[in-house]
Coordinates of C-alpha atoms in Angstrom, one line a residue:
M1 CA 44.4 63.2 0.3
A2 CA 45.2 62.1 -3.2
S3 CA 42.9 59.1 -3.0
F4 CA 40.4 61.6 -1.6
L5 CA 40.8 63.8 -4.7
S6 CA 40.5 61.2 -7.0
L7 CA 36.9 59.7 -5.8
P8 CA 35.2 62.4 -8.0
L9 CA 37.0 60.9 -11.1
L10 CA 36.5 57.3 -10.0
L11 CA 32.6 57.6 -9.2
P12 CA 31.9 58.4 -12.8
L13 CA 33.8 55.8 -14.5
G14 CA 32.3 53.2 -11.7
L15 CA 28.8 54.2 -12.7
S16 CA 29.6 53.9 -16.7
A17 CA 31.0 50.5 -15.9
L18 CA 27.9 49.5 -14.1
T19 CA 25.7 51.0 -16.7
A20 CA 27.7 49.1 -19.4
H21 CA 27.3 45.7 -17.5
L22 CA 23.5 46.1 -17.1
L23 CA 23.4 46.8 -20.7
V24 CA 25.2 43.6 -21.7
L25 CA 23.1 41.8 -19.5
T26 CA 19.9 43.2 -20.8
L27 CA 20.9 43.1 -24.4
G28 CA 23.0 40.0 -24.5
P29 CA 22.2 36.6 -25.7
R30 CA 19.1 35.0 -23.8
P31 CA 17.0 31.8 -24.2
K32 CA 14.6 32.3 -26.8
S33 CA 10.9 33.3 -25.7
Q34 CA 8.6 30.4 -26.0
Q35 CA 6.2 31.1 -29.1
D36 CA 2.5 32.4 -27.8
A37 CA 3.5 31.7 -24.1
L38 CA 1.4 33.1 -21.7
P39 CA 2.6 36.3 -19.9
S40 CA 4.0 36.0 -16.4
Y41 CA 4.0 38.5 -13.5
L42 CA 5.0 39.1 -9.9
V43 CA 1.7 39.5 -8.3
P44 CA 0.8 41.4 -5.0
S45 CA -2.0 39.6 -3.4
I46 CA -4.0 39.4 -0.3
A47 CA -5.0 36.0 1.6
T48 CA -8.0 36.3 4.0
H49 CA -9.0 33.4 6.4
G50 CA -12.2 33.2 8.5
R51 CA -13.3 30.6 11.2
L52 CA -17.2 30.3 11.5
L53 CA -17.1 27.2 13.8
P54 CA -17.4 26.5 16.7
A55 CA -19.0 29.6 17.6
S56 CA -17.0 30.2 20.2
S57 CA -13.9 30.2 18.3
R58 CA -14.8 32.7 15.3
N59 CA -11.6 34.3 14.1
A60 CA -10.6 36.4 11.0
F61 CA -7.2 37.7 9.7
S62 CA -5.8 38.7 6.2
Y63 CA -2.4 39.4 5.3
P64 CA -0.5 40.4 1.7
C65 CA 1.1 38.0 -0.2
L66 CA 3.8 37.8 -3.1
Y67 CA 2.9 35.5 -6.0
L68 CA 4.8 34.4 -9.0
A69 CA 2.2 33.7 -11.9
V70 CA 4.3 32.2 -14.8
D71 CA 4.3 30.2 -17.8
I72 CA 6.1 26.9 -17.1
D73 CA 7.7 26.5 -20.4
S74 CA 9.1 29.9 -20.1
L75 CA 10.3 29.3 -16.5
A76 CA 12.1 26.0 -17.4
S77 CA 13.7 27.6 -20.6
G78 CA 15.3 30.1 -18.7
C79 CA 13.3 33.0 -20.3
L80 CA 12.4 34.3 -16.9
D81 CA 15.5 34.4 -15.3
L82 CA 16.4 38.1 -14.3
P83 CA 20.1 39.7 -14.3
F84 CA 22.1 39.3 -10.9
R85 CA 19.9 36.3 -10.2
V86 CA 17.1 38.5 -9.0
I87 CA 14.5 35.6 -10.3
H88 CA 16.3 32.1 -10.9
Y89 CA 14.8 28.9 -11.8
G90 CA 16.6 25.7 -10.5
G91 CA 19.5 25.1 -8.5
S92 CA 20.0 25.7 -5.0
P93 CA 17.6 28.4 -3.5
F94 CA 20.5 30.1 -1.6
F95 CA 22.1 31.7 -4.6
K96 CA 19.2 33.9 -5.9
I97 CA 16.7 36.2 -4.6
L98 CA 13.7 35.0 -5.6
G99 CA 13.5 31.4 -6.8
L100 CA 11.7 28.4 -8.1
R101 CA 12.8 24.6 -8.4
A102 CA 10.9 21.6 -9.7
E103 CA 12.0 19.5 -6.6
S104 CA 9.8 21.5 -4.4
Y105 CA 6.5 20.9 -6.5
L106 CA 4.3 18.0 -7.2
T107 CA 6.1 14.7 -6.9
K108 CA 9.6 14.4 -5.5
G109 CA 12.3 14.3 -8.3
S110 CA 14.0 16.3 -10.7
E111 CA 11.7 16.1 -13.7
T112 CA 10.3 19.2 -15.2
Y113 CA 7.0 20.8 -13.9
R114 CA 5.4 19.6 -17.2
E115 CA 6.7 16.0 -17.1
K116 CA 5.3 16.0 -13.6
L117 CA 2.0 17.2 -14.5
E118 CA 1.6 14.5 -17.2
K119 CA 1.9 11.8 -15.0
L120 CA -0.7 13.3 -12.3
L121 CA -3.4 14.0 -15.1
G122 CA -2.6 10.7 -16.5
K123 CA -4.0 9.3 -13.3
H124 CA -7.2 11.1 -14.1
G125 CA -7.5 10.0 -17.7
I126 CA -5.8 13.1 -19.3
A127 CA -3.4 12.3 -22.2
K128 CA -0.2 14.4 -22.1
E129 CA -1.0 15.0 -25.7
R130 CA -4.1 17.1 -25.0
M131 CA -2.0 19.6 -22.5
G132 CA -0.9 22.9 -23.9
K133 CA 0.1 26.1 -22.3
V134 CA 0.2 25.8 -18.3
W135 CA 0.2 28.8 -15.7
M136 CA 1.4 28.4 -12.4
T137 CA 0.6 30.4 -9.3
T138 CA 2.7 30.1 -6.4
M139 CA 4.9 31.8 -3.7
P140 CA 8.8 31.4 -4.4
S141 CA 11.8 31.2 -2.3
L142 CA 13.3 34.3 -1.0
L143 CA 17.2 34.3 -0.4
G144 CA 17.0 30.7 0.1
Y145 CA 14.1 30.6 2.4
E146 CA 11.5 28.4 1.0
G147 CA 7.9 28.8 3.3
D148 CA 5.3 26.7 3.6
N149 CA 3.9 27.7 0.6
P150 CA 0.2 26.7 1.4
L151 CA -1.5 26.7 -2.1
T152 CA -0.4 26.4 -5.6
T153 CA -2.4 26.6 -8.6
W154 CA -1.9 24.8 -11.8
Y155 CA -4.2 26.0 -14.9
I156 CA -3.7 23.7 -17.9
Y157 CA -5.2 24.6 -21.1
E158 CA -6.0 22.5 -24.1
K159 CA -3.2 22.6 -26.9
V160 CA -4.2 25.1 -29.7
T161 CA -5.4 23.6 -32.8
E162 CA -6.3 25.3 -36.3
G163 CA -5.5 28.8 -34.6
K164 CA -8.1 28.2 -32.0
E165 CA -7.4 29.4 -28.3
G166 CA -6.9 26.5 -25.7
E167 CA -9.9 26.1 -23.5
L168 CA -9.1 25.4 -19.9
L169 CA -8.4 21.6 -19.4
A170 CA -8.0 21.2 -15.9
I171 CA -7.0 22.8 -12.5
V172 CA -4.6 21.3 -10.0
L173 CA -4.7 22.7 -6.4
E174 CA -1.2 21.7 -4.8
V175 CA -1.8 22.2 -0.9
H176 CA 1.2 21.9 1.5
N177 CA 1.3 21.8 5.2
A178 CA 3.9 22.4 7.8
F179 CA 5.1 18.8 8.1
G180 CA 6.6 18.6 4.6
E181 CA 3.9 16.9 3.2
S182 CA 1.6 17.9 0.0
H183 CA -1.6 16.7 -1.7
S184 CA -3.3 17.4 -5.0
Y185 CA -6.9 17.9 -6.0
T186 CA -7.3 17.7 -9.6
L187 CA -10.5 19.7 -11.1
T188 CA -11.9 19.4 -14.5
P189 CA -14.6 21.5 -16.3
D190 CA -16.6 18.1 -17.0
S191 CA -16.2 16.7 -13.4
P192 CA -19.4 15.5 -11.8
L193 CA -18.3 17.5 -8.8
R194 CA -18.7 20.7 -10.9
H195 CA -21.8 22.8 -9.8
E196 CA -22.9 26.7 -10.3
P197 CA -20.0 29.2 -8.8
A198 CA -20.4 31.8 -6.7
K199 CA -21.1 35.2 -8.3
G200 CA -17.8 36.6 -9.7
Y201 CA -16.4 33.2 -10.5
D202 CA -16.1 30.9 -13.4
F203 CA -16.3 27.5 -11.9
G204 CA -17.3 25.8 -8.7
F205 CA -16.5 22.4 -7.2
T206 CA -17.3 20.6 -4.2
I207 CA -14.6 18.1 -3.7
P208 CA -14.2 15.5 -0.7
R209 CA -11.3 16.5 1.7
S210 CA -8.5 13.8 2.1
F211 CA -5.4 15.6 3.6
H212 CA -4.3 16.9 6.8
V213 CA -3.7 20.9 6.6
S214 CA -4.5 22.1 9.9
P215 CA -4.4 20.7 13.4
F216 CA -7.5 22.2 14.4
N217 CA -9.8 20.4 11.6
S218 CA -10.3 16.8 10.9
R219 CA -9.7 15.3 7.5
D220 CA -13.5 14.6 6.7
G221 CA -15.8 16.8 5.2
Y222 CA -15.6 18.9 1.9
Y223 CA -14.0 22.0 -0.1
R224 CA -16.4 24.1 -1.6
V225 CA -13.9 25.7 -4.1
D226 CA -14.7 28.6 -6.6
I227 CA -12.2 29.8 -8.9
I228 CA -11.7 32.1 -12.0
N229 CA -10.2 31.2 -15.2
P230 CA -7.6 33.8 -15.7
F231 CA -7.0 33.5 -19.5
P232 CA -10.8 32.8 -20.7
V233 CA -11.3 32.1 -24.4
G234 CA -11.1 35.4 -26.3
H235 CA -8.6 37.1 -23.9
T236 CA -6.2 37.6 -26.9
K237 CA -8.5 40.2 -28.4
I238 CA -8.9 42.1 -25.4
P239 CA -6.3 45.2 -25.6
F240 CA -3.8 45.4 -22.7
F241 CA -5.4 42.3 -21.2
V242 CA -3.9 41.4 -17.8
P243 CA -4.7 38.0 -16.1
N244 CA -5.8 37.9 -12.4
F245 CA -6.3 34.9 -10.4
K246 CA -8.8 34.5 -7.7
V247 CA -9.5 31.3 -5.3
F248 CA -12.8 31.3 -3.0
L249 CA -12.4 28.1 -0.6
R250 CA -15.0 27.1 2.0
M251 CA -14.4 24.0 4.1
L252 CA -17.5 22.3 4.9
S253 CA -18.3 19.6 7.9
S254 CA -19.6 16.2 6.8
D255 CA -23.2 17.6 7.3
N256 CA -22.3 20.8 5.1
Q257 CA -21.9 23.2 7.6
I258 CA -19.3 26.1 6.8
K259 CA -16.4 25.8 9.2
F260 CA -13.7 27.8 7.4
M261 CA -13.2 30.0 4.8
A262 CA -10.2 31.5 3.0
T263 CA -9.8 33.7 -0.3
L264 CA -6.7 34.5 -2.2
I265 CA -7.1 37.5 -4.4
S266 CA -4.6 39.2 -7.0
G267 CA -4.1 42.6 -6.1
P268 CA -5.0 45.3 -5.3
S269 CA -1.6 46.6 -6.7
S270 CA -1.2 45.8 -10.3
P271 CA 0.9 42.6 -11.3
L272 CA 4.7 43.3 -12.7
R273 CA 5.3 41.9 -15.9
L274 CA 8.3 39.7 -16.0
E275 CA 10.5 40.2 -19.0
R276 CA 14.3 39.6 -19.0
G277 CA 15.6 43.3 -18.6
I278 CA 16.6 45.8 -16.2
K279 CA 12.9 47.3 -15.6
S280 CA 11.9 44.0 -14.3
V281 CA 14.7 43.7 -12.1
A282 CA 14.0 47.3 -10.8
D283 CA 10.3 46.4 -10.5
V284 CA 11.0 43.5 -8.5
L285 CA 13.3 45.0 -6.0
W286 CA 10.9 47.4 -5.5
A287 CA 8.1 45.3 -4.4
L288 CA 10.2 43.5 -2.1
T289 CA 11.3 46.8 -0.7
K290 CA 7.5 47.6 -0.3
W291 CA 6.6 44.3 1.2
P292 CA 9.9 43.3 2.7
G293 CA 8.7 40.7 5.1
T294 CA 5.8 39.1 3.2
L295 CA 7.5 36.0 2.1
F296 CA 9.4 35.4 5.3
L297 CA 6.3 36.0 7.5
V298 CA 4.0 33.2 6.3
R299 CA 5.3 30.7 9.0
A300 CA 5.2 33.5 11.8
R301 CA 1.4 34.5 10.9
T302 CA 0.4 30.9 10.7
N303 CA 2.1 30.2 14.1
W304 CA 0.6 33.3 15.6
Q305 CA -2.9 32.4 14.4
A306 CA -2.2 28.9 15.9
Y307 CA -1.6 30.4 19.3
V308 CA -4.8 32.4 19.1
L309 CA -6.8 29.3 18.4
H310 CA -5.3 27.0 20.7
Y311 CA -4.8 29.2 23.8
R312 CA -7.4 31.8 23.2
K313 CA -10.1 30.3 21.5
N314 CA -9.3 26.7 23.3
L315 CA -9.5 24.6 20.1
A316 CA -8.0 21.0 20.7
L317 CA -5.2 19.8 18.3
Y318 CA -5.6 16.9 16.1
P319 CA -2.7 14.8 16.1
R320 CA -0.7 14.5 12.5
P321 CA -2.2 11.2 10.7
E322 CA -0.3 9.5 8.2
P323 CA -1.0 10.6 4.8
I324 CA -3.8 9.0 3.3
N325 CA -3.7 5.0 3.0
S326 CA -5.7 1.9 3.0
F327 CA -6.2 2.2 6.9
S328 CA -7.2 6.0 7.0
A329 CA -11.1 4.8 6.9
D330 CA -10.9 2.6 9.8
L331 CA -9.0 4.9 12.4
F332 CA -9.7 8.2 14.3
N333 CA -10.0 11.4 12.0
P334 CA -10.8 9.4 9.0
T335 CA -10.8 11.1 5.1
E336 CA -13.9 11.7 3.5
K337 CA -14.6 9.3 0.4
D338 CA -13.4 10.2 -2.7
E339 CA -15.1 8.2 -5.3
Q340 CA -13.7 10.1 -8.1
G341 CA -10.3 10.1 -7.0
V342 CA -9.7 13.7 -6.9
G343 CA -7.5 13.8 -4.2
V344 CA -3.7 12.4 -4.9
P345 CA -1.0 12.3 -2.3
L346 CA 2.4 13.9 -3.6
Q347 CA 5.2 14.5 -1.4
R348 CA 5.9 13.3 2.1
P349 CA 9.2 13.9 4.9
P350 CA 11.8 11.4 4.0
I351 CA 12.3 8.2 6.2
T352 CA 14.5 9.2 9.2
S353 CA 18.1 8.2 9.5
I354 CA 17.0 6.0 12.7
E355 CA 14.3 4.5 11.0
E356 CA 16.9 3.3 7.8
K357 CA 19.1 1.9 10.5
A358 CA 16.6 0.0 12.0
Q359 CA 15.3 -1.4 8.8
E360 CA 19.0 -2.4 7.9
V361 CA 19.5 -4.4 10.9
V362 CA 15.9 -5.9 11.5
C363 CA 16.0 -7.1 7.7
K364 CA 19.7 -8.5 8.3
W365 CA 18.2 -10.3 11.3
A366 CA 14.9 -11.3 9.6
T367 CA 17.1 -13.0 6.6
G368 CA 18.8 -15.5 9.2
R369 CA 15.3 -16.2 10.7
A370 CA 13.6 -16.8 7.3
E371 CA 16.3 -19.3 6.4
E372 CA 15.9 -21.0 10.0
L373 CA 12.2 -21.3 9.7
G374 CA 11.9 -21.9 6.2
V375 CA 9.2 -19.0 6.0
R376 CA 9.2 -16.4 3.3
L377 CA 8.8 -13.0 4.8
K378 CA 7.0 -10.1 2.4
I379 CA 6.7 -6.5 3.9
E380 CA 4.7 -4.1 1.7
F381 CA 4.9 -0.3 2.4
E382 CA 2.4 2.5 1.4
D383 CA 4.9 5.3 2.3
G384 CA 6.9 4.7 -0.9
R385 CA 9.5 2.4 0.4
D386 CA 10.5 -0.5 -1.7
K387 CA 8.9 -3.9 -0.4
V388 CA 11.0 -6.2 1.3
E389 CA 11.0 -10.0 0.5
L390 CA 13.2 -12.2 2.5
G391 CA 13.6 -16.0 2.4
H392 CA 13.1 -18.5 -0.3
Q393 CA 9.6 -19.8 -1.3
G394 CA 8.8 -21.8 2.0
K395 CA 6.1 -23.9 3.1
E396 CA 4.6 -20.5 4.5
T397 CA 4.5 -16.9 3.7
L398 CA 4.3 -13.9 6.3
N399 CA 2.7 -10.9 4.8
I400 CA 3.1 -7.6 6.1
R401 CA 1.2 -4.3 5.0
T402 CA 2.1 -1.1 6.7
A403 CA 1.6 3.0 6.3
D404 CA 3.8 3.3 9.7
S405 CA 6.7 5.7 8.7
D406 CA 8.4 4.2 11.7
F407 CA 7.7 0.4 11.1
F408 CA 11.0 -0.7 12.1
N409 CA 11.5 1.2 14.8
D410 CA 8.2 0.2 16.6
L411 CA 9.1 -3.4 15.9
L412 CA 12.4 -2.9 17.8
I413 CA 10.5 -0.8 20.7
T414 CA 8.0 -3.5 21.5
P415 CA 8.7 -5.9 24.1
S416 CA 7.0 -9.0 22.2
P417 CA 5.5 -9.8 19.2
Q418 CA 2.1 -10.0 21.0
H419 CA 2.5 -6.2 22.2
F420 CA 3.3 -5.2 18.5
L421 CA 0.2 -7.1 17.3
A422 CA -1.9 -5.2 19.8
L423 CA -0.8 -2.1 18.6
A424 CA -0.7 -3.0 15.1
H425 CA -3.9 -1.3 14.0
E426 CA -3.1 1.9 15.8
R427 CA 0.1 2.0 13.7
Y428 CA -1.4 1.4 10.4
T429 CA -0.1 -2.3 10.0
A430 CA -1.9 -5.5 9.1
V431 CA -0.3 -8.9 9.5
S432 CA -1.6 -12.1 7.3
D433 CA -1.1 -14.7 10.1
P434 CA -0.9 -13.2 13.7
L435 CA 0.3 -16.5 15.1
L436 CA 3.1 -16.9 12.1
F437 CA 4.2 -13.5 13.4
E438 CA 4.4 -14.4 16.7
Q439 CA 6.6 -17.1 16.0
F440 CA 8.7 -15.5 13.6
F441 CA 9.3 -12.6 16.0
S442 CA 9.9 -14.4 18.8
A443 CA 12.9 -14.3 21.2
P444 CA 15.8 -16.5 20.7
I445 CA 16.1 -19.9 22.7
A446 CA 19.5 -18.5 23.7
P447 CA 19.4 -14.9 23.6
Q448 CA 22.7 -12.8 24.1
A449 CA 22.3 -11.1 27.7
D450 CA 25.3 -8.8 27.8
W451 CA 24.7 -5.2 29.0
V452 CA 23.4 -4.1 25.4
S453 CA 20.5 -6.3 25.6
R454 CA 20.1 -5.6 29.3
S455 CA 19.8 -1.8 28.6
T456 CA 17.9 -2.3 25.4
N457 CA 15.3 -4.3 27.3
A458 CA 15.4 -1.7 30.2
I459 CA 14.0 0.7 28.0
R460 CA 11.6 -1.2 26.3
R461 CA 10.0 -1.7 29.8
R462 CA 10.0 1.5 30.9
Y463 CA 8.6 3.1 27.7
F464 CA 5.5 0.5 28.0
V465 CA 5.2 0.9 32.0
H466 CA 4.7 4.5 31.0
L467 CA 2.1 3.6 28.3
Y468 CA 0.4 1.3 30.6
S469 CA -0.2 4.0 33.3
Y470 CA -2.4 5.7 31.0
S471 CA -5.0 2.8 30.5
R472 CA -7.5 1.5 33.0
L473 CA -7.8 -1.7 31.4
P474 CA -5.1 -4.2 32.0
P475 CA -3.3 -6.4 29.1
P476 CA -5.0 -9.6 28.0
P477 CA -3.5 -12.9 29.0
S478 CA -2.1 -13.4 25.7
I479 CA 0.3 -10.6 26.1
P480 CA 3.6 -11.6 28.5
P481 CA 4.2 -9.4 31.5
I482 CA 6.9 -6.8 31.1
E483 CA 8.5 -7.2 34.6
G484 CA 11.6 -9.0 34.9
Q485 CA 14.0 -9.9 32.2
L486 CA 11.7 -10.3 28.6
F487 CA 14.1 -11.0 25.8
H488 CA 13.4 -9.7 22.3
F489 CA 14.0 -10.9 18.9
S490 CA 16.9 -8.7 18.2
D491 CA 18.8 -10.5 21.0
S492 CA 19.9 -12.8 18.5
S493 CA 23.2 -14.2 17.5
F494 CA 22.2 -13.5 14.1
L495 CA 23.3 -10.0 15.1
S496 CA 26.8 -8.8 15.9
F497 CA 27.5 -6.7 19.1
W498 CA 27.5 -3.4 16.9
E499 CA 24.4 -4.3 15.1
R500 CA 22.6 -4.8 18.5
F501 CA 24.4 -1.6 19.7
T502 CA 22.5 -0.1 16.7
V503 CA 19.2 -1.4 18.3
L504 CA 19.9 0.2 21.5
R505 CA 20.4 3.6 19.8
A506 CA 17.3 3.1 17.6
V507 CA 15.3 2.2 20.6
F508 CA 16.6 5.2 22.8
W509 CA 15.9 7.5 20.4
T510 CA 12.1 6.3 19.6
W511 CA 11.5 6.4 23.4
Y512 CA 13.2 10.0 23.8
G513 CA 11.1 11.1 20.8
H514 CA 7.8 10.0 22.3
N515 CA 8.8 11.4 25.8
E516 CA 9.9 14.7 24.4
L517 CA 6.7 15.2 22.4
E518 CA 4.8 14.8 25.8
W519 CA 7.3 17.0 27.9
I520 CA 7.0 19.6 25.3
F521 CA 3.3 19.4 25.4
G522 CA 3.0 19.6 29.1
F523 CA 5.4 22.4 29.2
L524 CA 3.8 24.4 26.8
R525 CA 0.3 23.5 28.3
G526 CA -0.9 22.3 25.0
A527 CA -3.9 19.7 24.4
F528 CA -4.4 17.3 21.8
V529 CA -8.2 15.7 21.1
P530 CA -8.8 14.0 24.2
G531 CA -8.0 10.4 24.1
Q532 CA -5.8 10.7 20.8
E533 CA -2.7 11.9 22.3
D534 CA 0.6 9.9 21.3
W535 CA 1.1 8.5 24.7
T536 CA -2.6 7.2 25.0
V537 CA -1.8 4.6 21.9
W538 CA -1.6 1.5 24.3
D539 CA -5.0 2.7 25.9
R540 CA -6.8 3.1 22.7
A541 CA -5.5 -0.4 21.6
M542 CA -6.8 -2.0 24.7
R543 CA -10.3 0.1 24.7
R544 CA -10.5 -1.4 20.9
S545 CA -9.8 -4.6 22.1
W546 CA -12.9 -4.5 24.4
G547 CA -14.8 -3.5 21.4
E548 CA -15.0 0.5 22.7
D549 CA -15.4 3.1 20.0
V550 CA -12.2 5.0 20.3
D551 CA -12.3 6.6 16.9
A552 CA -15.5 8.9 17.3
A553 CA -15.3 12.6 16.7
E554 CA -17.7 15.5 16.8
V555 CA -19.5 16.0 13.6
L556 CA -18.0 19.4 13.2
G557 CA -14.8 18.2 13.2
T558 CA -13.4 20.8 15.4
I559 CA -13.4 20.3 19.2
S560 CA -13.7 22.8 21.9
L561 CA -11.5 21.9 25.4

């Protein structure tokens, strides 16, 4: 009873303590604001999508978004961090309500946004000394959840000189897909790809596509991008100026038919100015209360629309290709030719642990093999891995170039070097000397034949019997039959029992992963573009060897079932 009676006394004291704490947070020491920094906001916005081709699959939808539009220097300095970590820059996303961190944007690594942009723009001939203020629009993480974040736009302005406002120097469109990959398109006012914009926009560009965003579209064709300048010259003289952003994107087929269009527009609600203080805390929390599921539901909305397009509109799926590489133009689903170098690949998923283990074992074996044959082995990767060079300078050098993210797993699961060479083109790999490759990766004269070896070879055989079943063409005579006991280069005494057991594990999980995909698609009744399924890779290789065109796609780049 006494504690109950004391409640009216404790409540005012508690509220007073909370008020004092908030006052300290608001008035206490904080990072100094950047001089002439661009204003930063939490921006309610609307995204709209519409599919036009094929006509039988027309579809449209829109949904609300919450974007952070921030000056990157103010963000990096901590000026935009709000009390109670309502908004916080850097660190783990799990200990803040809304957050941004440099690791999730542009290239991998913990460099600042500005440092990463300087490197990217340097590739396009823009010196870092010209870079002034940068305004970034993106979807933040929410309570530790980092969504797909389809589009981040970077507005880079010229450095202010002699009191003049910096004009727009470049716009970088950073695009992410659901596979953990990202890609940038850098647009400049003096670009030869610039043209008259649509009404209500400041800039218009038509740029070649080179990134796999949607499984319902090929990678060829173009983007027609219309965009406004959020800080036009003279904006500082406009009383109560509030920037806004608007991006209008149309996806064109190679013959310039509009397949798809999307818009991202700030509003209709007013943006919320971010300033370190309780008002900004209240504004942000109010916005999250008004749109509680907006940031969480981006993936769910995307998946639902994918369901509609695939099962109701009967659109086939394009398999995920490796990011743009030197092999892209010669395989199914090529990228559009990018003569200006507008598109640049950024991030990609890390190499799997199975592939890392496979690389360790294969390199251990290849070191001994190179010494045995007096051959030097060089493997160059297009997925960011360091190149491999084994053996001393010998009489011959075997050069391998690959963009295959599962290169070493594929080496281990193919029954013979001849099988690997037959599939090399399909797996983004080129070999300088096929005969030397066959010699280097041939089975040992005295192979290990214990249960590990027998089990591993049984899985290889089972996997390739399955691949063979999808092809109407027999393997050429140069490829050894897989019936019976076909030994593998990894059955060598160069590898210990436990290293060969690692090979068994790698082969098993690679086989399981390929089969799991087929099982899931069969269960869900999903359908890839006919002939481009993962499990028909051997058939494509055989048809290609007989001169058939296995890479052709419909001109619209979207295929109905």
